[in-house]
Amino acid sequence: MDLKPKRRSIAENADAGDDLLLANGDDVAPLVRHAFQTGRPEGLLRQMSFVVKEKEAEIEEMCKTHYEEFILAVDELRGVLFDAEELKSQLHGDNFKLQQVGSALLVKLEELLQCYSVKKNVAEAVNMSKNCVQVLELCVNCNSQISEGQFYSALKTVDVLEKNYLQNIPLKALKMVVERRIPVIKSYIEKNICGQVNEWMVQIRSSARNIGQTAIGRTATVRQKDEEMLEQQRKTEEQCISGVGNLAYTLDDEELDEDPVIKFDLTPLYRACHIHDFLGIREKFREYYYTNRLLQLNSDLEMSSAQPFVESYQTFFAQIAGFFIVEDRVLRTAGVLLVADQVETMWETAVAKTTSLLEEQFSSMESATHLLLVKDYVTLFGSTLRQYGHDIGTLLDVLNSSHDKYHQLLLEECRQQTVDVLGNGSYDQMLIKKESDYENVVLSFNLQTSDIMPALPYVAPFSSMVPDVCRIVRSFIKGSVDYLSHGIGIHMNVFDVVRKYLDNFLIDILNATILDTINSGNIGVPQVMQIATNIAVLERACDFFLRHAAQLCGIPCRPVEMPQAALSAKVVLKTSRDAAYIALLTMVKKEIDKLMTLTVDVNWTPEETNQNGNDYIHEVIIYLHSILTPAQQILPLDAMYKVGSGVFEHVSNVIVAAFSNDGVKRFNANAVINIEYDLQIIENFADERFYSAGLGEIYNEGSFKNCLVEARQLINLLLSSQAENFMNPVIREKSYYALDYKKVSAICDKFKDSPDGIFGSLANKNAKQSANKKSMDVLKKRLKDFS
């Protein structure tokens, strides 16, 4: 069958219809539309018929071609079927052989799989064993750490066991044991660490006293250095102001303590705090610590009655100071174990009980020294804790409120010392033989009256009473300043308070004791004279006392040296000195009265005169010599003048009083002449004493002799031949101004110029009256007429 010519004819026929061939594309719609639009559908139809016929021929040719191939394929398939049968038979044989061989292999395979299963189980068992071994090792380590006291490491081990192993423990029994033991271990560690904290609390409580004493001792050392520096600065400034020295400051290069931190061990507390943090029970431990420390504080604040307060106050306050120093360190270094409010609450508790205790003890104290010692230690205690931020205002208020009580005790102690000094003093002028003694007795209290040191041995005008009293006053000032210093005088002017109490001491104690001694009647004229001299020296020493108080108070001395700043006691002592002179004069007058009992010792109607004077006058001269000689040595010139004037004036008064005394009924001219001799003796003695004492250069208006003017004018009047001139005002004002006319009238009535004998009147009956008698009679008459 030849198909190729046909295909060529089809192609040739196709040339006749180009338009239709063009339509062999995918879309013939445009050709059809074009054929009808152009009006030539017949050509299109012919061409389409031609195409159809051509396609039919192609289909027929294609079928013939594929039929031949199908026949060939069937033939080939028959051959393949035979091969397949042969292959099947061959496969059946091979399968039989394979099954024979595979049965043994299957047995081996099953054995292999079983081995794999065993291996897997063994591996799982090994892993489980490893886990259990690791858990057990951790448990062993934990037990070892607990036994060695390494509680934090033990807790870390437990934490690892709990977080990483507990849920993966394959052994249920082991897991249950571990789960039960973990809380037990934590509880055990908590109890043991709390036990360690309790031991630490006991140990730190026993160490708190040493801690507090060390801190207070350092505060005292710092205070002493500050005081020494201020004192040096004050002296330097005073020297600069006075032009003596140059104002200069030097740095103190003394080695300071390089480690001022007081050392004590807080490791157990830190460890406990850290462990409780790890256990998650910090708040529980905080409450536990605070409660127990507060109990310890309350126990420390209980004062034992078995030991006196003055013997135990230092340990008491040192214990409290150590407690709060420890708590300050805990507050700053132990995280949030303590908060500031808790420490403040404990401090308020301590302050409340401490102030109550101080008030009670201060009220019952009877020794200023004890009160000062307690106050000083309490201020050191307060200053120490103030460095740690604690408010000590309440403590200072208690100390401040007790300064009156302290000064009362101090005044009483100094009063007793003053009484002892005045009662046991010898009242002899001090004999100073050594230069050191002169410095300690005179210069140290500024008792010298000249800048030139006298030659030794030196007899001081005062007795040992003066330096002894000055030492008492100086110690009083020191005690007063010591109490008011270091925080007590914050709200007051310390110097003004010290000055007030100093005045109180000098006036109410020293001055009153001196006056009591003078007025006691247990001392004589020499003692009173020496006391008067001592008062004058003490009056001068008041300026030293005031300067000394200013120095101790740390204020400049120049303002207190002004006259208006002087102590009131200076005026009071001056008044007491005058009172001493009056007492001295009173005692001398009493002695003179004993010696000059003229109404008894004098013959008022002697028949003869005695130019040597009466006996009493010599005794008076001897007594006055014994009095005025030491007075001239120790009394100031003004006092010497007052005493001498008073003595001689009293002698004059005694003489005049004797004439006026009712015991003298009458006297004659011889008696007057004898008294005139006595008066001359005493006048000469008065003149000698006045000028030998150096009073003539100061009191040039008259000597001691002028103090005898009333007696002298009376004697002159009684011996005058013109006695009637007394009634002349001009003459009386000039020559008899000291006489009272009434007293003169009474005395003149007793003046009868006749000898005192049985026959005296008869013997003188016809005697010629003397001019003196006539003059006296005229005076008597005129006095009577005047009255």
Short mmCIF file of N, CA, C and O in Angstrom, two decimals, residues 108-167:
data_model
loop_
_atom_site.label_atom_id
_atom_site.label_comp_id
_atom_site.label_asym_id
_atom_site.label_seq_id
_atom_site.Cartn_x
_atom_site.Cartn_y
_atom_site.Cartn_z
N LYS A 108 17.51 -16.17 63.42
CA LYS A 108 18.59 -15.28 63.85
C LYS A 108 18.10 -13.86 64.05
O LYS A 108 18.53 -13.15 64.97
N LEU A 109 17.19 -13.42 63.11
CA LEU A 109 16.66 -12.06 63.22
C LEU A 109 15.89 -11.86 64.52
O LEU A 109 16.04 -10.85 65.20
N GLU A 110 15.07 -12.85 64.84
CA GLU A 110 14.32 -12.75 66.10
C GLU A 110 15.27 -12.68 67.31
O GLU A 110 15.06 -11.94 68.25
N GLU A 111 16.32 -13.49 67.24
CA GLU A 111 17.32 -13.44 68.32
C GLU A 111 17.99 -12.06 68.39
O GLU A 111 18.24 -11.51 69.48
N LEU A 112 18.27 -11.50 67.21
CA LEU A 112 18.91 -10.18 67.16
C LEU A 112 17.99 -9.10 67.74
O LEU A 112 18.43 -8.23 68.51
N LEU A 113 16.73 -9.18 67.36
CA LEU A 113 15.79 -8.18 67.90
C LEU A 113 15.66 -8.28 69.42
O LEU A 113 15.54 -7.28 70.13
N GLN A 114 15.68 -9.54 69.88
CA GLN A 114 15.62 -9.73 71.33
C GLN A 114 16.85 -9.14 72.01
O GLN A 114 16.76 -8.53 73.09
N CYS A 115 17.99 -9.30 71.40
CA CYS A 115 19.23 -8.70 71.94
C CYS A 115 19.15 -7.18 71.97
O CYS A 115 19.60 -6.53 72.92
N TYR A 116 18.61 -6.65 70.84
CA TYR A 116 18.43 -5.19 70.83
C TYR A 116 17.54 -4.72 71.99
O TYR A 116 17.79 -3.71 72.62
N SER A 117 16.46 -5.45 72.26
CA SER A 117 15.56 -5.09 73.35
C SER A 117 16.26 -5.16 74.70
O SER A 117 16.11 -4.28 75.56
N VAL A 118 17.06 -6.22 74.88
CA VAL A 118 17.82 -6.34 76.14
C VAL A 118 18.81 -5.21 76.29
O VAL A 118 18.98 -4.60 77.38
N LYS A 119 19.48 -4.93 75.16
CA LYS A 119 20.45 -3.83 75.20
C LYS A 119 19.80 -2.50 75.58
O LYS A 119 20.33 -1.72 76.38
N LYS A 120 18.62 -2.28 75.01
CA LYS A 120 17.88 -1.05 75.32
C LYS A 120 17.51 -1.00 76.80
O LYS A 120 17.66 0.03 77.47
N ASN A 121 17.03 -2.15 77.31
CA ASN A 121 16.65 -2.18 78.73
C ASN A 121 17.86 -1.97 79.63
O ASN A 121 17.79 -1.29 80.67
N VAL A 122 18.97 -2.58 79.23
CA VAL A 122 20.20 -2.41 80.03
C VAL A 122 20.65 -0.96 80.01
O VAL A 122 21.06 -0.39 81.04
N ALA A 123 20.57 -0.31 78.85
CA ALA A 123 20.96 1.11 78.76
C ALA A 123 20.06 1.98 79.64
O ALA A 123 20.55 2.89 80.33
N GLU A 124 18.77 1.66 79.58
CA GLU A 124 17.86 2.43 80.44
C GLU A 124 18.17 2.19 81.92
O GLU A 124 18.14 3.12 82.73
N ALA A 125 18.49 0.94 82.23
CA ALA A 125 18.83 0.63 83.62
C ALA A 125 20.11 1.36 84.06
O ALA A 125 20.23 1.86 85.18
N VAL A 126 21.07 1.39 83.14
CA VAL A 126 22.33 2.10 83.44
C VAL A 126 22.07 3.59 83.67
O VAL A 126 22.59 4.21 84.61
N ASN A 127 21.27 4.18 82.80
CA ASN A 127 20.95 5.61 82.96
C ASN A 127 20.23 5.87 84.29
O ASN A 127 20.49 6.84 84.99
N MET A 128 19.27 4.97 84.58
CA MET A 128 18.57 5.12 85.86
C MET A 128 19.54 4.99 87.03
O MET A 128 19.47 5.74 88.00
N SER A 129 20.44 4.04 86.91
CA SER A 129 21.43 3.85 87.98
C SER A 129 22.32 5.09 88.13
O SER A 129 22.65 5.51 89.24
N LYS A 130 22.72 5.63 86.97
CA LYS A 130 23.55 6.85 87.03
C LYS A 130 22.81 7.99 87.72
O LYS A 130 23.37 8.71 88.54
N ASN A 131 21.55 8.15 87.37
CA ASN A 131 20.77 9.21 88.02
C ASN A 131 20.66 8.98 89.53
O ASN A 131 20.82 9.90 90.34
N CYS A 132 20.40 7.72 89.88
CA CYS A 132 20.29 7.42 91.31
C CYS A 132 21.62 7.63 92.01
O CYS A 132 21.67 8.14 93.15
N VAL A 133 22.72 7.22 91.33
CA VAL A 133 24.04 7.43 91.92
C VAL A 133 24.32 8.92 92.12
O VAL A 133 24.83 9.34 93.16
N GLN A 134 24.00 9.75 91.13
CA GLN A 134 24.20 11.20 91.26
C GLN A 134 23.36 11.77 92.41
O GLN A 134 23.83 12.61 93.18
N VAL A 135 22.12 11.29 92.49
CA VAL A 135 21.26 11.75 93.60
C VAL A 135 21.85 11.33 94.93
O VAL A 135 21.92 12.14 95.89
N LEU A 136 22.30 10.08 94.99
CA LEU A 136 22.88 9.61 96.25
C LEU A 136 24.17 10.36 96.57
O LEU A 136 24.47 10.64 97.75
N GLU A 137 24.97 10.66 95.54
CA GLU A 137 26.19 11.44 95.79
C GLU A 137 25.86 12.82 96.33
O GLU A 137 26.52 13.34 97.25
N LEU A 138 24.82 13.44 95.76
CA LEU A 138 24.40 14.75 96.29
C LEU A 138 23.91 14.63 97.72
O LEU A 138 24.18 15.50 98.56
N CYS A 139 23.23 13.57 98.00
CA CYS A 139 22.76 13.37 99.39
C CYS A 139 23.93 13.18 100.34
O CYS A 139 23.95 13.72 101.45
N VAL A 140 24.92 12.41 99.89
CA VAL A 140 26.12 12.20 100.72
C VAL A 140 26.85 13.52 100.93
O VAL A 140 27.29 13.84 102.05
N ASN A 141 27.01 14.29 99.85
CA ASN A 141 27.67 15.60 99.98
C ASN A 141 26.89 16.51 100.94
O ASN A 141 27.49 17.23 101.75
N CYS A 142 25.58 16.46 100.81
CA CYS A 142 24.75 17.30 101.69
C CYS A 142 24.95 16.90 103.14
O CYS A 142 25.11 17.76 104.02
N ASN A 143 24.94 15.58 103.42
CA ASN A 143 25.15 15.11 104.79
C ASN A 143 26.53 15.52 105.30
O ASN A 143 26.68 15.94 106.46
N SER A 144 27.52 15.40 104.44
CA SER A 144 28.88 15.79 104.83
C SER A 144 28.96 17.28 105.12
O SER A 144 29.57 17.71 106.11
N GLN A 145 28.36 18.09 104.29
CA GLN A 145 28.37 19.54 104.49
C GLN A 145 27.62 19.93 105.76
O GLN A 145 28.05 20.83 106.50
N ILE A 146 26.53 19.24 106.03
CA ILE A 146 25.79 19.54 107.26
C ILE A 146 26.62 19.16 108.47
O ILE A 146 26.68 19.91 109.46
N SER A 147 27.25 18.00 108.42
CA SER A 147 28.08 17.57 109.56
C SER A 147 29.25 18.51 109.78
O SER A 147 29.72 18.67 110.91
N GLU A 148 29.77 19.13 108.71
CA GLU A 148 30.89 20.07 108.83
C GLU A 148 30.43 21.50 109.09
O GLU A 148 31.25 22.40 109.19
N GLY A 149 29.12 21.69 109.17
CA GLY A 149 28.59 23.03 109.45
C GLY A 149 28.54 23.94 108.26
O GLY A 149 28.33 25.15 108.40
N GLN A 150 28.72 23.38 107.06
CA GLN A 150 28.66 24.19 105.84
C GLN A 150 27.21 24.22 105.35
O GLN A 150 26.83 23.61 104.34
N PHE A 151 26.41 24.99 106.11
CA PHE A 151 24.98 24.94 105.88
C PHE A 151 24.58 25.59 104.55
O PHE A 151 23.65 25.12 103.89
N TYR A 152 25.25 26.65 104.18
CA TYR A 152 24.89 27.29 102.93
C TYR A 152 25.20 26.36 101.75
O TYR A 152 24.40 26.21 100.82
N SER A 153 26.36 25.67 101.79
CA SER A 153 26.71 24.72 100.74
C SER A 153 25.71 23.58 100.72
O SER A 153 25.33 23.08 99.64
N ALA A 154 25.29 23.15 101.92
CA ALA A 154 24.30 22.08 101.97
C ALA A 154 22.99 22.52 101.33
O ALA A 154 22.35 21.75 100.60
N LEU A 155 22.59 23.76 101.60
CA LEU A 155 21.37 24.25 101.00
C LEU A 155 21.51 24.37 99.49
O LEU A 155 20.55 24.10 98.74
N LYS A 156 22.66 24.77 99.02
CA LYS A 156 22.88 24.82 97.57
C LYS A 156 22.77 23.42 96.97
O LYS A 156 22.18 23.23 95.89
N THR A 157 23.32 22.44 97.67
CA THR A 157 23.23 21.06 97.20
C THR A 157 21.78 20.60 97.16
O THR A 157 21.32 19.97 96.18
N VAL A 158 21.04 20.91 98.21
CA VAL A 158 19.62 20.54 98.26
C VAL A 158 18.86 21.24 97.14
O VAL A 158 17.96 20.64 96.51
N ASP A 159 19.23 22.50 96.89
CA ASP A 159 18.54 23.23 95.83
C ASP A 159 18.79 22.59 94.47
O ASP A 159 17.88 22.43 93.64
N VAL A 160 20.04 22.18 94.20
CA VAL A 160 20.37 21.49 92.94
C VAL A 160 19.61 20.17 92.87
O VAL A 160 19.05 19.80 91.81
N LEU A 161 19.59 19.44 93.96
CA LEU A 161 18.89 18.15 94.00
C LEU A 161 17.40 18.35 93.74
O LEU A 161 16.78 17.57 93.00
N GLU A 162 16.85 19.40 94.31
CA GLU A 162 15.41 19.63 94.20
C GLU A 162 15.03 20.11 92.80
O GLU A 162 14.00 19.68 92.24
N LYS A 163 15.84 20.97 92.21
CA LYS A 163 15.48 21.55 90.92
C LYS A 163 15.87 20.67 89.73
O LYS A 163 15.14 20.59 88.74
N ASN A 164 17.00 19.97 89.81
CA ASN A 164 17.54 19.27 88.65
C ASN A 164 17.34 17.76 88.68
O ASN A 164 17.42 17.10 87.64
N TYR A 165 17.13 17.18 89.85
CA TYR A 165 17.12 15.73 89.94
C TYR A 165 15.83 15.16 90.51
O TYR A 165 15.48 14.01 90.20
N LEU A 166 15.17 15.92 91.37
CA LEU A 166 14.06 15.33 92.10
C LEU A 166 12.98 14.79 91.17
O LEU A 166 12.47 13.67 91.36
N GLN A 167 12.60 15.58 90.15
CA GLN A 167 11.53 15.14 89.24
C GLN A 167 11.98 14.03 88.29
O GLN A 167 11.14 13.36 87.66
#
